[in-house]
Amino acid sequence: MERCADPLTQLQIDEAILDYLLYTAIKAVLGRLQSAILGHESKDNGKIGFPLQLVDLFLVIFRSVHPGHHGNADLLFRLRLLRFTSLSASRFGFFHTLPTFSALQDMRKRQCDQAKSSQSYNSFPDDLDTTALADSFLSPKPDFDTHKHEQDHEPRLDLDPTSRASRHISHDSPSLLDTLPGFMAISAAQIMLQATNITDVWMRLAAGYMSHAVVEQILVYGISGLEVLRQAFAWGFDKNSKAGEGSDELQINAMFLGEDGMVEGWDDIRDAHIRAVQLIPPANASLQSHLETLISNDLPPTVFEQHLIDFLWGLLNSQPKPLLVQIERGNIDGWNRKES
């Protein structure tokens, strides 16, 4: 007589396996990114793809065995974190997980429409003359390497020469502006999960993310400055938000809610970064040379990348380690060594 596992027991076992695979995959992606930022070359890009493939394969099994069950909050957060880290890493050709061109275009349109509906879209510092903003449409430069303009003492991100994208971002790769909503969503999910508030450190990281997204859009993609400035910085509390219940947009909006509307400190930090990347070059300087000087002195990409990686490691380590990892290490949370 065939014996079947108790459905609840089977679900718990499968969740434990999925959680282990997600954790392993996130560590692999972040470890590869960290090594690259430190300048350590690697020939093991394929090893990053393997744990991602395991996650994809097991997700198919999990959904077929447990239809309608999406996992607990911790599991869903880990899955969201893997999606964001892998999308970010795919910008540089570590593995082939890029969205299709049509999917990328659809994503960009949705994000642009969402930004335009935000109260922050047209909100600029009072002392910023938007009529004087340079809106010259630079020719797209897919081979422009922002890291070449960093000061010599900054670490370089040297990817494998055989990498598909190397350090040059192509137009069919996700841009920083494309990944910005994912950063906001994973941050809001963490805030909700931990029942905490955004900090000054996070606000500066987020505003830096927006600043680098603006610079990349202009120097690499040749996108009009004022429009990209509006879209990149269209984040904050919107009292008139029409975000649906349970949506990422609702969580992000709530993340920026303070006692009297906008959370304290965000407007000042956001406005300061807008001024820093304002697209009005000094006299006798082109917009391109102005932005190249900016990333050389005030916005070195590798500093931002390191801060982002540190943040992502912090998100991963803020959760309890998967049960199978704890068993593997012989130390289970809440158990003494003898019980483990």
CSV table of C-alpha atoms in Angstrom, one decimal:
chain,number,residue,atom,x,y,z
A,1,MET,CA,0.0,0.0,0.0
A,2,GLU,CA,1.4,3.3,-1.1
A,3,ARG,CA,2.0,5.8,1.8
A,4,CYS,CA,1.8,9.5,1.3
A,5,ALA,CA,3.3,12.2,3.5
A,6,ASP,CA,1.0,14.3,5.5
A,7,PRO,CA,0.2,17.4,3.4
A,8,LEU,CA,1.3,19.8,6.1
A,9,THR,CA,4.5,18.0,6.7
A,10,GLN,CA,5.2,17.8,3.0
A,11,LEU,CA,4.6,21.6,2.7
A,12,GLN,CA,7.0,22.3,5.6
A,13,ILE,CA,9.7,20.1,4.1
A,14,ASP,CA,9.3,21.7,0.6
A,15,GLU,CA,9.3,25.2,2.1
A,16,ALA,CA,12.5,24.4,4.0
A,17,ILE,CA,14.2,23.1,0.8
A,18,LEU,CA,13.0,26.2,-1.2
A,19,ASP,CA,14.3,28.5,1.5
A,20,TYR,CA,17.7,26.8,1.5
A,21,LEU,CA,17.9,27.1,-2.3
A,22,LEU,CA,16.9,30.8,-2.3
A,23,TYR,CA,19.5,31.6,0.5
A,24,THR,CA,22.2,29.7,-1.4
A,25,ALA,CA,21.4,31.5,-4.7
A,26,ILE,CA,21.4,34.9,-3.1
A,27,LYS,CA,24.7,34.3,-1.4
A,28,ALA,CA,26.2,33.2,-4.7
A,29,VAL,CA,25.0,36.3,-6.6
A,30,LEU,CA,26.1,38.7,-3.8
A,31,GLY,CA,29.4,37.0,-3.4
A,32,ARG,CA,30.1,37.3,-7.1
A,33,LEU,CA,29.2,41.0,-7.1
A,34,GLN,CA,31.3,41.6,-4.0
A,35,SER,CA,34.3,39.9,-5.6
A,36,ALA,CA,33.9,42.0,-8.7
A,37,ILE,CA,33.7,45.3,-6.7
A,38,LEU,CA,36.9,44.3,-4.9
A,39,GLY,CA,38.6,43.7,-8.3
A,40,HIS,CA,38.9,39.9,-8.0
A,41,GLU,CA,38.5,38.3,-11.4
A,42,SER,CA,36.5,35.1,-11.6
A,43,LYS,CA,36.0,32.5,-14.2
A,44,ASP,CA,33.1,31.0,-12.3
A,45,ASN,CA,30.1,33.0,-13.7
A,46,GLY,CA,28.5,29.6,-14.6
A,47,LYS,CA,28.5,28.7,-10.9
A,48,ILE,CA,26.1,31.6,-10.2
A,49,GLY,CA,23.7,30.3,-12.8
A,50,PHE,CA,23.5,26.8,-11.3
A,51,PRO,CA,21.9,27.8,-8.0
A,52,LEU,CA,19.5,30.0,-9.9
A,53,GLN,CA,18.5,27.1,-12.1
A,54,LEU,CA,17.9,25.0,-9.0
A,55,VAL,CA,15.5,27.6,-7.7
A,56,ASP,CA,13.7,27.8,-10.9
A,57,LEU,CA,13.3,24.1,-11.2
A,58,PHE,CA,12.2,23.6,-7.6
A,59,LEU,CA,9.7,26.5,-7.9
A,60,VAL,CA,8.0,24.6,-10.7
A,61,ILE,CA,7.8,21.5,-8.5
A,62,PHE,CA,6.7,23.5,-5.5
A,63,ARG,CA,3.8,25.2,-7.4
A,64,SER,CA,2.6,22.0,-8.9
A,65,VAL,CA,2.6,20.1,-5.6
A,66,HIS,CA,1.2,23.1,-3.6
A,67,PRO,CA,-1.0,25.0,-6.0
A,68,GLY,CA,-2.2,28.3,-4.6
A,69,HIS,CA,0.3,28.4,-1.8
A,70,HIS,CA,2.9,31.1,-2.1
A,71,GLY,CA,5.0,30.5,1.1
A,72,ASN,CA,5.3,32.4,4.3
A,73,ALA,CA,6.4,36.0,4.6
A,74,ASP,CA,10.0,35.2,5.2
A,75,LEU,CA,10.1,32.9,2.2
A,76,LEU,CA,8.4,35.5,-0.1
A,77,PHE,CA,10.9,38.1,1.1
A,78,ARG,CA,13.8,35.9,0.3
A,79,LEU,CA,12.4,35.2,-3.2
A,80,ARG,CA,11.9,39.0,-3.8
A,81,LEU,CA,15.5,39.6,-2.7
A,82,LEU,CA,16.8,37.0,-5.1
A,83,ARG,CA,14.9,38.5,-8.0
A,84,PHE,CA,16.3,42.0,-7.3
A,85,THR,CA,19.9,40.8,-6.8
A,86,SER,CA,19.8,38.7,-10.0
A,87,LEU,CA,18.3,41.4,-12.0
A,88,SER,CA,20.9,43.9,-10.8
A,89,ALA,CA,23.7,41.4,-11.5
A,90,SER,CA,22.4,40.6,-15.0
A,91,ARG,CA,23.1,44.2,-15.9
A,92,PHE,CA,26.8,43.2,-16.2
A,93,GLY,CA,26.5,39.9,-17.9
A,94,PHE,CA,27.2,37.5,-15.0
A,95,PHE,CA,24.5,35.2,-16.4
A,96,HIS,CA,21.8,35.3,-19.0
A,97,THR,CA,18.7,36.2,-17.0
A,98,LEU,CA,17.8,39.4,-18.8
A,99,PRO,CA,14.2,40.1,-19.4
A,100,THR,CA,13.2,40.1,-23.1
A,101,PHE,CA,13.3,43.4,-24.9
A,102,SER,CA,9.5,43.6,-25.1
A,103,ALA,CA,9.2,42.8,-21.4
A,104,LEU,CA,11.8,45.4,-20.6
A,105,GLN,CA,9.9,48.0,-22.7
A,106,ASP,CA,6.6,47.1,-20.9
A,107,MET,CA,8.3,47.4,-17.5
A,108,ARG,CA,9.7,50.8,-18.4
A,109,LYS,CA,6.4,52.1,-19.6
A,110,ARG,CA,4.6,50.9,-16.4
A,111,GLN,CA,7.3,52.5,-14.3
A,112,CYS,CA,7.2,55.8,-16.2
A,113,ASP,CA,3.4,55.9,-15.9
A,114,GLN,CA,3.6,55.2,-12.2
A,115,ALA,CA,6.2,57.9,-11.7
A,116,LYS,CA,4.1,60.5,-13.5
A,117,SER,CA,1.1,59.7,-11.2
A,118,SER,CA,3.3,60.4,-8.1
A,119,GLN,CA,3.0,63.7,-6.2
A,120,SER,CA,6.8,63.9,-6.2
A,121,TYR,CA,7.1,63.8,-10.0
A,122,ASN,CA,6.9,67.5,-10.3
A,123,SER,CA,8.3,68.4,-6.9
A,124,PHE,CA,11.6,70.2,-7.1
A,125,PRO,CA,13.6,72.3,-4.6
A,126,ASP,CA,12.2,75.9,-4.6
A,127,ASP,CA,15.6,77.3,-5.5
A,128,LEU,CA,16.0,75.1,-8.6
A,129,ASP,CA,15.3,76.8,-11.9
A,130,THR,CA,13.7,74.0,-13.9
A,131,THR,CA,13.4,76.2,-17.0
A,132,ALA,CA,17.1,76.5,-17.1
A,133,LEU,CA,17.8,72.7,-16.9
A,134,ALA,CA,19.8,71.4,-19.8
A,135,ASP,CA,17.5,69.2,-21.9
A,136,SER,CA,19.9,68.5,-24.8
A,137,PHE,CA,19.4,65.0,-26.1
A,138,LEU,CA,22.8,63.4,-26.1
A,139,SER,CA,23.6,60.7,-28.5
A,140,PRO,CA,23.3,57.2,-26.8
A,141,LYS,CA,26.7,55.9,-25.8
A,142,PRO,CA,26.3,52.2,-25.0
A,143,ASP,CA,30.0,51.8,-24.7
A,144,PHE,CA,30.4,54.6,-22.2
A,145,ASP,CA,32.1,53.3,-19.0
A,146,THR,CA,31.3,55.5,-16.0
A,147,HIS,CA,34.0,53.7,-14.0
A,148,LYS,CA,36.8,55.1,-16.2
A,149,HIS,CA,36.0,58.5,-14.9
A,150,GLU,CA,36.5,57.6,-11.2
A,151,GLN,CA,39.6,58.8,-9.4
A,152,ASP,CA,42.6,56.4,-9.7
A,153,HIS,CA,42.4,55.4,-6.0
A,154,GLU,CA,38.9,54.0,-6.3
A,155,PRO,CA,38.5,50.3,-6.8
A,156,ARG,CA,37.4,49.2,-10.2
A,157,LEU,CA,34.8,46.7,-11.2
A,158,ASP,CA,36.7,44.4,-13.6
A,159,LEU,CA,34.4,41.7,-15.0
A,160,ASP,CA,35.6,38.8,-17.1
A,161,PRO,CA,36.6,39.9,-20.6
A,162,THR,CA,34.5,37.0,-21.9
A,163,SER,CA,31.4,38.4,-20.1
A,164,ARG,CA,28.6,39.3,-22.5
A,165,ALA,CA,28.2,42.8,-21.3
A,166,SER,CA,31.5,43.4,-19.5
A,167,ARG,CA,31.3,46.9,-17.9
A,168,HIS,CA,29.4,48.3,-20.9
A,169,ILE,CA,25.7,48.6,-20.4
A,170,SER,CA,23.7,47.9,-23.6
A,171,HIS,CA,20.2,49.2,-24.3
A,172,ASP,CA,18.7,45.7,-23.9
A,173,SER,CA,20.1,45.4,-20.4
A,174,PRO,CA,18.2,46.7,-17.3
A,175,SER,CA,19.4,50.1,-16.3
A,176,LEU,CA,19.6,51.5,-12.8
A,177,LEU,CA,16.4,53.4,-13.4
A,178,ASP,CA,14.8,50.0,-14.3
A,179,THR,CA,15.9,48.4,-11.1
A,180,LEU,CA,15.1,51.4,-8.8
A,181,PRO,CA,11.4,50.3,-8.2
A,182,GLY,CA,12.7,46.9,-7.2
A,183,PHE,CA,15.0,48.5,-4.7
A,184,MET,CA,12.1,50.5,-3.3
A,185,ALA,CA,9.9,47.4,-3.1
A,186,ILE,CA,12.4,45.2,-1.4
A,187,SER,CA,13.1,48.0,1.1
A,188,ALA,CA,9.4,48.5,1.8
A,189,ALA,CA,9.0,44.7,2.3
A,190,GLN,CA,11.8,44.7,4.8
A,191,ILE,CA,10.3,47.7,6.7
A,192,MET,CA,6.9,45.9,6.9
A,193,LEU,CA,8.5,42.5,7.9
A,194,GLN,CA,10.6,44.0,10.6
A,195,ALA,CA,8.0,46.7,11.7
A,196,THR,CA,10.7,49.4,11.6
A,197,ASN,CA,11.1,52.8,9.9
A,198,ILE,CA,13.5,54.0,7.2
A,199,THR,CA,16.7,55.5,8.5
A,200,ASP,CA,18.9,58.4,7.5
A,201,VAL,CA,21.4,55.9,6.1
A,202,TRP,CA,18.8,54.3,4.0
A,203,MET,CA,17.5,57.6,2.7
A,204,ARG,CA,21.0,58.6,1.6
A,205,LEU,CA,21.5,55.3,-0.1
A,206,ALA,CA,18.1,55.7,-1.9
A,207,ALA,CA,18.8,59.2,-3.0
A,208,GLY,CA,22.3,58.1,-4.2
A,209,TYR,CA,20.6,55.3,-6.2
A,210,MET,CA,18.4,57.9,-7.9
A,211,SER,CA,21.4,60.2,-8.6
A,212,HIS,CA,23.4,57.4,-10.3
A,213,ALA,CA,20.3,56.4,-12.3
A,214,VAL,CA,20.1,59.9,-13.7
A,215,VAL,CA,23.7,60.1,-14.6
A,216,GLU,CA,23.6,56.7,-16.3
A,217,GLN,CA,20.5,57.5,-18.3
A,218,ILE,CA,22.1,60.6,-19.7
A,219,LEU,CA,25.6,59.4,-20.3
A,220,VAL,CA,24.8,55.9,-21.5
A,221,TYR,CA,21.3,56.1,-22.9
A,222,GLY,CA,21.2,59.7,-24.0
A,223,ILE,CA,17.8,60.3,-22.3
A,224,SER,CA,16.5,63.9,-21.8
A,225,GLY,CA,17.7,65.2,-18.5
A,226,LEU,CA,14.6,66.9,-17.0
A,227,GLU,CA,12.4,63.9,-17.8
A,228,VAL,CA,14.8,61.4,-16.2
A,229,LEU,CA,15.3,63.6,-13.2
A,230,ARG,CA,11.6,63.7,-12.6
A,231,GLN,CA,11.2,59.9,-12.9
A,232,ALA,CA,14.2,59.0,-10.9
A,233,PHE,CA,13.3,61.2,-7.9
A,234,ALA,CA,9.5,60.5,-8.0
A,235,TRP,CA,9.6,58.8,-4.7
A,236,GLY,CA,8.0,59.8,-1.4
A,237,PHE,CA,4.7,59.8,0.5
A,238,ASP,CA,1.7,60.7,-1.7
A,239,LYS,CA,-1.4,61.4,0.3
A,240,ASN,CA,-3.4,61.1,-2.9
A,241,SER,CA,-2.0,57.7,-3.8
A,242,LYS,CA,-4.4,55.3,-5.5
A,243,ALA,CA,-2.3,52.2,-4.9
A,244,GLY,CA,-4.2,49.0,-4.6
A,245,GLU,CA,-4.4,47.0,-1.4
A,246,GLY,CA,-1.5,44.7,-1.0
A,247,SER,CA,0.5,46.2,-3.9
A,248,ASP,CA,4.1,47.2,-3.8
A,249,GLU,CA,3.1,50.8,-4.5
A,250,LEU,CA,1.0,50.8,-1.3
A,251,GLN,CA,3.9,49.4,0.8
A,252,ILE,CA,6.4,51.9,-0.7
A,253,ASN,CA,4.0,54.8,0.0
A,254,ALA,CA,3.5,53.7,3.6
A,255,MET,CA,7.3,53.4,4.0
A,256,PHE,CA,7.6,57.2,3.4
A,257,LEU,CA,4.8,58.1,5.8
A,258,GLY,CA,5.7,60.0,8.9
A,259,GLU,CA,3.8,61.6,11.7
A,260,ASP,CA,2.8,64.6,9.7
A,261,GLY,CA,2.9,63.3,6.1
A,262,MET,CA,6.3,62.8,4.6
A,263,VAL,CA,8.8,61.0,6.9
A,264,GLU,CA,11.2,63.5,8.5
A,265,GLY,CA,14.4,64.1,6.6
A,266,TRP,CA,13.5,62.7,3.2
A,267,ASP,CA,12.6,66.0,1.5
A,268,ASP,CA,15.9,67.5,2.6
A,269,ILE,CA,18.0,64.6,1.4
A,270,ARG,CA,16.1,64.2,-1.8
A,271,ASP,CA,16.4,67.9,-2.6
A,272,ALA,CA,20.1,67.9,-1.8
A,273,HIS,CA,20.7,65.1,-4.3
A,274,ILE,CA,18.6,66.7,-7.0
A,275,ARG,CA,20.7,69.9,-6.6
A,276,ALA,CA,23.9,67.8,-6.8
A,277,VAL,CA,22.9,66.3,-10.1
A,278,GLN,CA,21.1,69.3,-11.5
A,279,LEU,CA,21.7,69.3,-15.2
A,280,ILE,CA,22.9,72.9,-15.5
A,281,PRO,CA,26.6,72.6,-16.4
A,282,PRO,CA,29.0,75.5,-15.4
A,283,ALA,CA,29.8,78.1,-18.0
A,284,ASN,CA,31.9,76.9,-20.9
A,285,ALA,CA,31.3,73.2,-19.9
A,286,SER,CA,29.2,70.6,-21.7
A,287,LEU,CA,26.6,68.6,-19.9
A,288,GLN,CA,28.6,65.4,-20.6
A,289,SER,CA,31.8,66.9,-19.1
A,290,HIS,CA,29.9,68.2,-16.2
A,291,LEU,CA,28.5,64.8,-15.4
A,292,GLU,CA,31.8,63.1,-15.9
A,293,THR,CA,33.4,65.4,-13.4
A,294,LEU,CA,30.5,64.7,-11.0
A,295,ILE,CA,31.1,60.9,-11.1
A,296,SER,CA,34.8,61.4,-10.8
A,297,ASN,CA,34.5,63.5,-7.6
A,298,ASP,CA,31.1,63.3,-5.9
A,299,LEU,CA,29.4,60.2,-7.2
A,300,PRO,CA,32.0,57.5,-7.7
A,301,PRO,CA,30.1,54.4,-8.9
A,302,THR,CA,32.1,51.8,-7.0
A,303,VAL,CA,31.4,53.6,-3.7
A,304,PHE,CA,27.6,53.5,-4.4
A,305,GLU,CA,27.9,49.8,-5.5
A,306,GLN,CA,29.7,48.8,-2.3
A,307,HIS,CA,27.0,50.6,-0.2
A,308,LEU,CA,24.3,48.8,-2.2
A,309,ILE,CA,26.0,45.4,-1.8
A,310,ASP,CA,26.4,46.0,2.0
A,311,PHE,CA,22.7,46.9,2.2
A,312,LEU,CA,21.7,43.7,0.4
A,313,TRP,CA,23.9,41.6,2.6
A,314,GLY,CA,22.2,43.3,5.5
A,315,LEU,CA,18.8,42.3,4.2
A,316,LEU,CA,19.9,38.7,3.8
A,317,ASN,CA,21.4,38.5,7.2
A,318,SER,CA,18.5,40.2,8.9
A,319,GLN,CA,16.4,37.1,8.6
A,320,PRO,CA,16.9,33.8,10.4
A,321,LYS,CA,19.1,31.4,8.4
A,322,PRO,CA,17.1,28.6,6.7
A,323,LEU,CA,16.5,25.6,8.9
A,324,LEU,CA,18.6,23.4,6.6
A,325,VAL,CA,21.5,25.8,6.8
A,326,GLN,CA,21.3,25.7,10.6
A,327,ILE,CA,21.2,21.9,10.6
A,328,GLU,CA,24.1,21.9,8.2
A,329,ARG,CA,26.1,24.0,10.7
A,330,GLY,CA,25.0,22.0,13.6
A,331,ASN,CA,23.4,24.9,15.4
A,332,ILE,CA,19.6,25.4,15.4
A,333,ASP,CA,18.1,28.6,16.6
A,334,GLY,CA,16.4,28.1,20.0
A,335,TRP,CA,18.1,24.7,20.6
A,336,ASN,CA,21.2,24.1,22.8
A,337,ARG,CA,24.1,22.3,21.3
A,338,LYS,CA,23.1,19.0,22.8
A,339,GLU,CA,19.6,19.2,21.2
A,340,SER,CA,21.1,20.3,17.8
